[in-house]
Amino acid sequence: MLLISCPHCGPRAEIEFAYGHEAHIARPTDQEKLTDAEWADYLFMRKNPKGVHYERWVHARGCRRWFNVARHTVTHEILAVYRMGDPPPALDR
Amino acid sequence: MAISSRYSIISLARNALNYHRDWQVAWRSPEPKPDYDVIIVGGGGHGLATAYYLAKEHGITNVAVIEKGWLGGGNTGRNTTVVRSNYLWDESAHLYEHSLKLWEGLSQDLNFNTMFSQRGLMSLAHNTHELREINRRVNANRLNGIDSEVLTVEQVKAYCPILNCDPKSRYPVMGASLQRRGGIARHDAVAWGYARAADARGIDIIQNCEVTGFRIENGRVRGVETTRGFIGAKKVGCVVAGHASVVAGMAGFRLPIESHPLQALVSEPIKPVLHTVVMSSAVHVYLSQSDKGEIVMGAGIDAFNSYAQRGSPFVVEHLLNALLELFPTFSRLKLMREWGGIVDTCPDASPIIGRTPVEGIYFNCGWGTGGFKATPGSGWVMAYTIANDRPHRLNEPFALDRFVNGYLIDEHGAAGVAH
């Protein structure tokens, strides 16, 4: 079980949270110009890295606020927790 | 050069009289050749089946299967071995039913006992909506010529007496669908049987050899870089399940796939109490009793992306809570092993089988939580696709470009485990 540090409530067990999948996927702004392939890329294609994954979580059974997490997908180690809207932190791994 | 002699009651008797000293190895472990017509990346059931059908159906035997670990060490050896074909949409129903028909003759075809047991598979409905969905799916199955029937609560109780059908229970059973031709098989035997049969037709199986990259020239694949050096190939089929995104990244394109842990567990062996497969999508439990007597159980996926082959304990706790509501008789059962596999989930819970943006590279992935049942059919259509450089009509709808043209095949209802 992951121990996730909610930026508002502190460290809590994973069961209190819900997963929001890959972070930093911006909705395209020039939508009328987008091709089907570009829509597919935005809607469906994912990085799914074996390594550091930047992802969203929500403290669903707590403060109900969203935040971002940088987590390693092999060790499950949480490397950073940062606010929605902040850029992904530079990590030296 | 084939080395394996046929298995039969005569060979068994002969070897028994000789204290089993003369059994030959089931497949060779050759050094990789400098190049092949086809390389299959991934030595699980689907990859080995692809290699076997390339040789059997298309006469292509200059083929290598490259596996980074050992055969069937990934999801092939980690699943709960359920085989069925009761999917909702025509595209899926045809593909999974083709697979089920291959299962029905597989042990004879491979000359290897896969212990395929058509003991029936019952899917429970716990509320009115599910009951309606089950009726709809059963009707869809029957229109596609797939055996499927709806059971009333009384019939469910008669079919599986140890199931708790009390209307006041937490998950009341309101009915079920039953596919009598569904069942289970021995997962290791499927990998070994395909490996042995492919080897007998001259295919090289190369274990402990990890693919680290592709050599691509002018948009066409020339071979693969591996931990044992470069191996040339005219065509490369990638059948790597949970690592599909990683291998696609080496070839320079992205997939609509997320990798998640899927956990399963077995109990201590007990005397026969459960003669069928029971699954409940609503409470995330599916179970059967193996021939050794263990109760084999599977959970829902862990929510987060992972390549770690382990998940969180509360997911298993959730499964066991549901299990004991449905089967109170298992409350004293001791658990023996628990493990996780990495499943490649697709947004529409259907696989991706076909060509890719790189000429000569083919992908077969996205089976998510339900790939084992499709092993023979998946290998069969993949072999066709590689041999002819175009999909068979059975896997044409499952092309990668369905995410561009919007022709998704939504099987979340029939997939059994939420994605």
CSV table of C-alpha atoms in Angstrom, one decimal, chain A residues 1-2 14-15 19 21 36-37 40-41 44-50 53 57 71 73-76, chain B residues 68 243 245-246 254-259 303-308 310 312-314 347 403-404 408:
chain,number,residue,atom,x,y,z
A,1,MET,CA,0.0,0.0,0.0
A,2,LEU,CA,1.3,3.4,-0.9
A,14,GLU,CA,-3.5,4.9,-0.3
A,15,ILE,CA,-7.0,3.6,0.3
A,19,TYR,CA,-6.1,7.8,-8.9
A,21,HIS,CA,-3.8,8.8,-14.2
A,36,ASP,CA,-8.3,12.9,-36.0
A,37,ALA,CA,-4.8,11.6,-35.3
A,40,ALA,CA,-6.4,10.4,-30.7
A,41,ASP,CA,-3.0,11.4,-29.3
A,44,PHE,CA,-5.9,8.0,-25.8
A,45,MET,CA,-2.1,7.8,-26.2
A,46,ARG,CA,-0.2,7.7,-22.9
A,47,LYS,CA,3.4,7.7,-21.8
A,48,ASN,CA,3.0,4.8,-19.4
A,49,PRO,CA,6.7,4.9,-18.5
A,50,LYS,CA,8.8,2.2,-16.8
A,53,HIS,CA,5.5,8.8,-13.7
A,57,TRP,CA,-4.3,11.8,-7.2
A,71,ARG,CA,6.2,8.2,-8.5
A,73,THR,CA,6.5,2.7,-11.4
A,74,VAL,CA,8.9,-0.1,-10.5
A,75,THR,CA,9.9,0.8,-6.9
A,76,HIS,CA,6.6,2.7,-6.2
B,68,LYS,CA,14.0,-11.7,-21.7
B,243,HIS,CA,5.8,-3.9,-21.4
B,245,SER,CA,4.5,0.7,-24.1
B,246,VAL,CA,8.2,0.3,-23.4
B,254,ARG,CA,3.0,5.6,-28.5
B,255,LEU,CA,0.2,3.2,-27.5
B,256,PRO,CA,-3.1,3.9,-25.7
B,257,ILE,CA,-2.1,1.5,-23.0
B,258,GLU,CA,-1.5,1.8,-19.2
B,259,SER,CA,0.2,-1.0,-17.3
B,303,ALA,CA,-5.6,1.7,-9.9
B,304,PHE,CA,-2.1,3.1,-10.4
B,305,ASN,CA,0.4,2.5,-13.2
B,306,SER,CA,3.1,0.0,-12.3
B,307,TYR,CA,5.7,-2.4,-13.7
B,308,ALA,CA,6.4,-4.0,-10.3
B,310,ARG,CA,2.9,-6.4,-7.0
B,312,SER,CA,-1.6,-3.1,-2.6
B,313,PRO,CA,-3.0,-5.5,0.1
B,314,PHE,CA,-6.3,-3.6,0.4
B,347,PRO,CA,-9.3,2.3,-23.0
B,403,PHE,CA,-8.3,5.1,-31.7
B,404,VAL,CA,-8.1,7.5,-34.6
B,408,LEU,CA,-13.8,1.4,-30.4
